[in-house]
PDB file of C-alpha atoms in Angstrom:
ATOM      1  CA  MET A   1       4.893 -61.154  -6.030  1.00  0.00           C
ATOM      2  CA  ALA A   2       4.489 -57.066  -5.272  1.00  0.00           C
ATOM      3  CA  SER A   3       2.385 -56.614  -2.650  1.00  0.00           C
ATOM      4  CA  PHE A   4       0.055 -53.254  -3.141  1.00  0.00           C
ATOM      5  CA  ALA A   5      -1.034 -53.179   0.174  1.00  0.00           C
ATOM      6  CA  GLY A   6      -1.576 -49.511   1.525  1.00  0.00           C
ATOM      7  CA  THR A   7       0.212 -47.311   3.564  1.00  0.00           C
ATOM      8  CA  SER A   8      -0.385 -46.385   7.133  1.00  0.00           C
ATOM      9  CA  GLN A   9      -1.140 -42.965   5.941  1.00  0.00           C
ATOM     10  CA  LYS A  10      -4.344 -41.144   5.281  1.00  0.00           C
ATOM     11  CA  CYS A  11      -5.612 -38.636   2.840  1.00  0.00           C
ATOM     12  CA  THR A  12      -5.864 -35.219   4.445  1.00  0.00           C
ATOM     13  CA  ALA A  13      -9.194 -34.522   2.898  1.00  0.00           C
ATOM     14  CA  CYS A  14     -11.063 -37.482   2.574  1.00  0.00           C
ATOM     15  CA  THR A  15      -9.104 -39.447   5.654  1.00  0.00           C
ATOM     16  CA  LYS A  16      -8.894 -42.702   3.190  1.00  0.00           C
ATOM     17  CA  THR A  17      -5.983 -44.867   2.725  1.00  0.00           C
ATOM     18  CA  VAL A  18      -3.087 -43.585   0.441  1.00  0.00           C
ATOM     19  CA  TYR A  19      -1.306 -45.796  -1.701  1.00  0.00           C
ATOM     20  CA  LEU A  20       2.285 -44.249  -3.243  1.00  0.00           C
ATOM     21  CA  VAL A  21       1.072 -44.275  -6.774  1.00  0.00           C
ATOM     22  CA  ASP A  22      -1.423 -41.884  -5.918  1.00  0.00           C
ATOM     23  CA  LYS A  23       0.448 -40.008  -3.029  1.00  0.00           C
ATOM     24  CA  LEU A  24       0.719 -36.311  -3.386  1.00  0.00           C
ATOM     25  CA  THR A  25       2.354 -34.296  -0.294  1.00  0.00           C
ATOM     26  CA  ALA A  26       1.488 -30.603   0.213  1.00  0.00           C
ATOM     27  CA  ASP A  27       2.409 -28.601   3.105  1.00  0.00           C
ATOM     28  CA  SER A  28       3.350 -31.401   5.285  1.00  0.00           C
ATOM     29  CA  ARG A  29      -0.129 -32.874   4.246  1.00  0.00           C
ATOM     30  CA  ILE A  30      -0.970 -36.002   2.345  1.00  0.00           C
ATOM     31  CA  TYR A  31      -3.484 -36.186  -0.345  1.00  0.00           C
ATOM     32  CA  HIS A  32      -4.999 -38.169  -3.075  1.00  0.00           C
ATOM     33  CA  LYS A  33      -4.072 -36.598  -6.373  1.00  0.00           C
ATOM     34  CA  ALA A  34      -7.412 -36.510  -7.228  1.00  0.00           C
ATOM     35  CA  CYS A  35      -8.497 -34.910  -3.625  1.00  0.00           C
ATOM     36  CA  PHE A  36      -6.158 -32.310  -4.245  1.00  0.00           C
ATOM     37  CA  ARG A  37      -8.444 -29.846  -5.061  1.00  0.00           C
ATOM     38  CA  CYS A  38     -10.259 -25.921  -4.565  1.00  0.00           C
ATOM     39  CA  HIS A  39     -12.027 -25.877  -1.703  1.00  0.00           C
ATOM     40  CA  HIS A  40     -14.242 -23.081  -3.659  1.00  0.00           C
ATOM     41  CA  CYS A  41     -14.338 -24.778  -7.325  1.00  0.00           C
ATOM     42  CA  ARG A  42     -13.563 -27.993  -6.613  1.00  0.00           C
ATOM     43  CA  ASN A  43     -10.866 -28.042  -9.652  1.00  0.00           C
ATOM     44  CA  THR A  44      -8.370 -30.178  -9.277  1.00  0.00           C
ATOM     45  CA  LEU A  45      -4.774 -28.380  -8.240  1.00  0.00           C
ATOM     46  CA  LYS A  46      -1.042 -28.828  -9.032  1.00  0.00           C
ATOM     47  CA  LEU A  47       1.967 -28.259  -6.743  1.00  0.00           C
ATOM     48  CA  SER A  48       2.434 -25.341  -9.012  1.00  0.00           C
ATOM     49  CA  ASN A  49      -0.606 -23.605  -9.020  1.00  0.00           C
ATOM     50  CA  TYR A  50      -2.143 -24.037  -5.419  1.00  0.00           C
ATOM     51  CA  CYS A  51      -2.338 -22.021  -2.165  1.00  0.00           C
ATOM     52  CA  SER A  52      -3.393 -23.012   1.494  1.00  0.00           C
ATOM     53  CA  PHE A  53      -4.590 -21.329   4.022  1.00  0.00           C
ATOM     54  CA  GLU A  54      -5.059 -22.735   7.401  1.00  0.00           C
ATOM     55  CA  GLY A  55      -4.972 -26.193   5.911  1.00  0.00           C
ATOM     56  CA  VAL A  56      -7.825 -25.160   3.451  1.00  0.00           C
ATOM     57  CA  LEU A  57      -6.399 -25.554  -0.395  1.00  0.00           C
ATOM     58  CA  TYR A  58      -7.780 -22.897  -3.196  1.00  0.00           C
ATOM     59  CA  CYS A  59      -6.305 -22.223  -6.465  1.00  0.00           C
ATOM     60  CA  ARG A  60      -4.644 -18.852  -6.789  1.00  0.00           C
ATOM     61  CA  PRO A  61      -7.380 -16.804  -8.384  1.00  0.00           C
ATOM     62  CA  HIS A  62      -9.932 -17.719  -5.490  1.00  0.00           C
ATOM     63  CA  TYR A  63      -7.330 -17.712  -3.129  1.00  0.00           C
ATOM     64  CA  ASP A  64      -6.339 -13.867  -4.293  1.00  0.00           C
ATOM     65  CA  GLN A  65     -10.187 -13.207  -4.286  1.00  0.00           C
ATOM     66  CA  LEU A  66     -10.501 -14.049  -0.667  1.00  0.00           C
ATOM     67  CA  PHE A  67      -7.294 -12.896   0.766  1.00  0.00           C
ATOM     68  CA  LYS A  68      -5.767 -10.141  -1.262  1.00  0.00           C
ATOM     69  CA  ARG A  69      -8.971  -8.337  -2.321  1.00  0.00           C
ATOM     70  CA  THR A  70     -10.700  -8.334   1.512  1.00  0.00           C
ATOM     71  CA  GLY A  71      -6.911  -8.113   2.917  1.00  0.00           C
ATOM     72  CA  SER A  72      -8.545  -9.818   6.065  1.00  0.00           C
ATOM     73  CA  LEU A  73      -7.303 -13.319   6.830  1.00  0.00           C
ATOM     74  CA  ASP A  74     -10.494 -13.628   9.231  1.00  0.00           C
ATOM     75  CA  LYS A  75     -13.118 -13.875   6.361  1.00  0.00           C
ATOM     76  CA  SER A  76     -13.792 -17.092   4.435  1.00  0.00           C
ATOM     77  CA  PHE A  77     -16.151 -18.248   1.878  1.00  0.00           C
ATOM     78  CA  GLU A  78     -19.503 -20.332   3.056  1.00  0.00           C
ATOM     79  CA  GLY A  79     -18.380 -23.641   4.286  1.00  0.00           C
ATOM     80  CA  THR A  80     -15.175 -23.512   4.178  1.00  0.00           C
ATOM     81  CA  PRO A  81     -14.107 -25.834   7.362  1.00  0.00           C
ATOM     82  CA  LYS A  82     -12.304 -24.600  10.199  1.00  0.00           C
ATOM     83  CA  ILE A  83      -9.177 -26.062  11.372  1.00  0.00           C
ATOM     84  CA  LEU A  84      -7.697 -25.471  15.018  1.00  0.00           C
ATOM     85  CA  LYS A  85      -4.963 -23.033  14.868  1.00  0.00           C
ATOM     86  CA  PRO A  86      -2.221 -24.211  16.633  1.00  0.00           C
ATOM     87  CA  GLU A  87      -1.585 -22.361  20.176  1.00  0.00           C
ATOM     88  CA  ARG A  88       0.779 -19.323  19.845  1.00  0.00           C
ATOM     89  CA  THR A  89       3.510 -18.799  21.710  1.00  0.00           C
ATOM     90  CA  THR A  90       4.135 -15.618  23.765  1.00  0.00           C
ATOM     91  CA  GLU A  91       6.788 -15.014  21.360  1.00  0.00           C
ATOM     92  CA  THR A  92       5.005 -15.576  18.140  1.00  0.00           C
ATOM     93  CA  SER A  93       2.384 -13.014  19.799  1.00  0.00           C
ATOM     94  CA  GLU A  94       5.334 -10.415  20.909  1.00  0.00           C
ATOM     95  CA  ASN A  95       6.641 -10.703  17.230  1.00  0.00           C
ATOM     96  CA  ALA A  96       3.029 -10.232  15.874  1.00  0.00           C
ATOM     97  CA  LYS A  97       2.405  -7.282  17.718  1.00  0.00           C
ATOM     98  CA  SER A  98       6.107  -5.619  17.041  1.00  0.00           C
ATOM     99  CA  ILE A  99       5.198  -6.047  13.115  1.00  0.00           C
ATOM    100  CA  SER A 100       1.680  -4.556  13.237  1.00  0.00           C
ATOM    101  CA  SER A 101       2.307  -1.977  15.576  1.00  0.00           C
ATOM    102  CA  PHE A 102       4.877  -0.760  12.403  1.00  0.00           C
ATOM    103  CA  PHE A 103       2.146  -0.804  10.177  1.00  0.00           C
ATOM    104  CA  ALA A 104      -0.634   0.633  12.643  1.00  0.00           C
ATOM    105  CA  GLY A 105      -1.783   4.273  12.560  1.00  0.00           C
ATOM    106  CA  THR A 106       0.217   7.030  14.224  1.00  0.00           C
ATOM    107  CA  ARG A 107      -1.301   9.985  15.734  1.00  0.00           C
ATOM    108  CA  GLU A 108       1.418  12.225  13.486  1.00  0.00           C
ATOM    109  CA  LYS A 109      -0.418  13.771  10.339  1.00  0.00           C
ATOM    110  CA  CYS A 110       1.109  14.812   7.194  1.00  0.00           C
ATOM    111  CA  VAL A 111       1.519  18.640   6.880  1.00  0.00           C
ATOM    112  CA  GLY A 112       0.458  18.563   3.277  1.00  0.00           C
ATOM    113  CA  CYS A 113      -2.554  16.947   3.208  1.00  0.00           C
ATOM    114  CA  ASN A 114      -3.594  16.754   7.401  1.00  0.00           C
ATOM    115  CA  LYS A 115      -3.980  13.329   6.858  1.00  0.00           C
ATOM    116  CA  THR A 116      -2.300  10.287   9.307  1.00  0.00           C
ATOM    117  CA  VAL A 117       1.400   9.261   8.134  1.00  0.00           C
ATOM    118  CA  TYR A 118       2.065   5.630   8.199  1.00  0.00           C
ATOM    119  CA  PRO A 119       5.576   4.982   9.215  1.00  0.00           C
ATOM    120  CA  ILE A 120       6.170   2.761   5.420  1.00  0.00           C
ATOM    121  CA  GLU A 121       4.922   5.990   3.558  1.00  0.00           C
ATOM    122  CA  LYS A 122       6.464   8.844   5.984  1.00  0.00           C
ATOM    123  CA  VAL A 123       9.400  11.323   5.155  1.00  0.00           C
ATOM    124  CA  THR A 124      10.683  13.113   8.129  1.00  0.00           C
ATOM    125  CA  VAL A 125      12.181  16.724   7.696  1.00  0.00           C
ATOM    126  CA  ASN A 126      13.351  18.610  10.591  1.00  0.00           C
ATOM    127  CA  GLY A 127      10.750  17.124  12.921  1.00  0.00           C
ATOM    128  CA  THR A 128       8.104  17.473  10.481  1.00  0.00           C
ATOM    129  CA  PRO A 129       6.161  14.482   8.759  1.00  0.00           C
ATOM    130  CA  TYR A 130       5.035  14.313   4.988  1.00  0.00           C
ATOM    131  CA  HIS A 131       3.632  11.340   3.236  1.00  0.00           C
ATOM    132  CA  LYS A 132       5.957  10.615   0.190  1.00  0.00           C
ATOM    133  CA  SER A 133       4.002  12.094  -2.208  1.00  0.00           C
ATOM    134  CA  CYS A 134       3.024  15.161  -0.535  1.00  0.00           C
ATOM    135  CA  PHE A 135       6.636  16.341  -0.333  1.00  0.00           C
ATOM    136  CA  LYS A 136       6.699  18.414  -3.102  1.00  0.00           C
ATOM    137  CA  CYS A 137       7.785  21.622  -4.615  1.00  0.00           C
ATOM    138  CA  THR A 138       5.001  24.483  -3.375  1.00  0.00           C
ATOM    139  CA  HIS A 139       5.750  26.216  -6.808  1.00  0.00           C
ATOM    140  CA  GLY A 140       5.888  23.788  -9.250  1.00  0.00           C
ATOM    141  CA  GLY A 141       4.419  20.503  -7.548  1.00  0.00           C
ATOM    142  CA  CYS A 142       8.015  18.649  -8.656  1.00  0.00           C
ATOM    143  CA  THR A 143       8.589  15.711  -6.740  1.00  0.00           C
ATOM    144  CA  ILE A 144      11.586  16.643  -4.006  1.00  0.00           C
ATOM    145  CA  SER A 145      13.420  14.169  -1.335  1.00  0.00           C
ATOM    146  CA  PRO A 146      15.072  15.037   1.514  1.00  0.00           C
ATOM    147  CA  SER A 147      18.523  16.298   0.523  1.00  0.00           C
ATOM    148  CA  SER A 148      17.219  17.963  -2.940  1.00  0.00           C
ATOM    149  CA  TYR A 149      14.565  20.251  -0.916  1.00  0.00           C
ATOM    150  CA  ILE A 150      14.952  24.175   0.001  1.00  0.00           C
ATOM    151  CA  ALA A 151      12.550  25.495   2.840  1.00  0.00           C
ATOM    152  CA  HIS A 152      11.753  29.101   2.866  1.00  0.00           C
ATOM    153  CA  GLU A 153       9.514  30.685   4.861  1.00  0.00           C
ATOM    154  CA  GLY A 154       7.409  27.402   5.933  1.00  0.00           C
ATOM    155  CA  LYS A 155       7.246  26.530   2.064  1.00  0.00           C
ATOM    156  CA  LEU A 156       9.304  23.256   0.286  1.00  0.00           C
ATOM    157  CA  TYR A 157      10.785  24.244  -2.995  1.00  0.00           C
ATOM    158  CA  CYS A 158      12.661  22.112  -5.052  1.00  0.00           C
ATOM    159  CA  LYS A 159      16.536  24.041  -6.376  1.00  0.00           C
ATOM    160  CA  HIS A 160      15.636  25.001  -9.295  1.00  0.00           C
ATOM    161  CA  HIS A 161      11.889  26.570  -8.468  1.00  0.00           C
ATOM    162  CA  HIS A 162      13.773  28.447  -5.318  1.00  0.00           C
ATOM    163  CA  ILE A 163      16.977  29.689  -7.490  1.00  0.00           C
ATOM    164  CA  GLN A 164      13.683  31.209  -9.797  1.00  0.00           C
ATOM    165  CA  LEU A 165      12.078  32.670  -7.615  1.00  0.00           C
ATOM    166  CA  PHE A 166      13.902  34.119  -4.718  1.00  0.00           C
ATOM    167  CA  LYS A 167      17.861  34.347  -5.827  1.00  0.00           C
ATOM    168  CA  GLU A 168      16.923  35.967  -9.288  1.00  0.00           C
ATOM    169  CA  LYS A 169      14.041  38.252  -8.085  1.00  0.00           C
ATOM    170  CA  GLY A 170      15.077  38.366  -4.478  1.00  0.00           C
ATOM    171  CA  ASN A 171      12.649  38.411  -1.724  1.00  0.00           C
ATOM    172  CA  TYR A 172       9.587  36.359  -2.094  1.00  0.00           C
ATOM    173  CA  SER A 173       7.075  39.103  -0.814  1.00  0.00           C
ATOM    174  CA  GLN A 174       8.687  41.246  -3.100  1.00  0.00           C
ATOM    175  CA  LEU A 175       7.692  39.259  -5.691  1.00  0.00           C
ATOM    176  CA  GLU A 176       4.039  39.262  -4.323  1.00  0.00           C
ATOM    177  CA  THR A 177       4.379  42.970  -4.260  1.00  0.00           C
ATOM    178  CA  THR A 178       5.557  43.144  -7.944  1.00  0.00           C
ATOM    179  CA  ILE A 179       2.591  40.975  -9.163  1.00  0.00           C
ATOM    180  CA  ASP A 180       0.072  43.400  -7.254  1.00  0.00           C
ATOM    181  CA  HIS A 181       1.487  46.250  -8.398  1.00  0.00           C
ATOM    182  CA  GLN A 182       1.316  45.028 -11.919  1.00  0.00           C
ATOM    183  CA  ASN A 183      -2.220  43.857 -11.307  1.00  0.00           C
ATOM    184  CA  ARG A 184      -3.276  47.462 -10.006  1.00  0.00           C
ATOM    185  CA  ASN A 185      -1.574  48.971 -13.124  1.00  0.00           C
ATOM    186  CA  SER A 186      -3.532  46.802 -15.286  1.00  0.00           C
ATOM    187  CA  PHE A 187      -7.025  47.587 -13.776  1.00  0.00           C
ATOM    188  CA  THR A 188      -5.950  51.671 -13.343  1.00  0.00           C
ATOM    189  CA  GLU A 189      -5.021  51.200 -17.235  1.00  0.00           C
ATOM    190  CA  GLN A 190      -8.457  49.327 -18.068  1.00  0.00           C
ATOM    191  CA  ILE A 191     -10.406  52.020 -16.111  1.00  0.00           C
ATOM    192  CA  THR A 192      -8.555  54.753 -18.289  1.00  0.00           C
ATOM    193  CA  THR A 193      -9.584  53.289 -21.319  1.00  0.00           C
ATOM    194  CA  VAL A 194     -13.144  52.863 -20.374  1.00  0.00           C
ATOM    195  CA  GLU A 195     -13.227  56.565 -19.165  1.00  0.00           C
ATOM    196  CA  ILE A 196     -11.972  57.410 -22.848  1.00  0.00           C
ATOM    197  CA  VAL A 197     -14.497  55.703 -24.841  1.00  0.00           C
ATOM    198  CA  ALA A 198     -17.212  56.680 -22.727  1.00  0.00           C
ATOM    199  CA  GLU A 199     -15.968  60.380 -23.235  1.00  0.00           C
ATOM    200  CA  SER A 200     -15.873  60.113 -26.789  1.00  0.00           C
TER     201      SER A 200
END
C-alpha cells in the first residue's frame, strides 16, 4: 500500500507540510502550488510569469510597477513582509561600490549643454566631454561620431558641412562678413527705395 505521508519540507508561504503532488520549487524555496501567489494582487503565479525580490513573490506587472518605474529597490508596497538580508561580505560590497561608481555622477560637464556627463553616455574628443546626443554638427545638427567630425574654431562640424562652409567659401569669418555686407546692401536698397517713393 502506498504511503501519502508528508515530507519534512515546509511551504515558504504558509509554513505547512508540502506533499510531493503539490510541491513547487522556485528560487530554491518550496511552495504549495496554491501558495505561489503575487504578494500584491494575490493571483496565482506560474514559474514562467513570476518575479521575486528578497523572497517576496510578485506577478510581472506588479514587479515592474514597483521596481522598474520607481527605480528603487528600497521602496515596497504597504504590508510587504521584510525578510532579513544575508550579511554582505566585503568582497560583495567592494564590487557593488565599483559598479555604482561607474554609474554615479561625475564632475564633468558636457560642453554642448553644460549638464553632467555620465560615463555611459559620454563621448570625449581631445579631452572635452560631450553627451552622445550633444555631439552634433554646429551648422546642420547632423549626428557625428569621433571618427567623422571636424573641429574648426572651437565648433564641431560634419565633414559635409565643413567642406560646404570652409573649403568652397574660404574662412568662416569671410562668410560672416559677406552675409553682413549683403544685409547692409539690402538695407541701403530699402532706404533708397523709401526715399524715391517719398519724393514722388
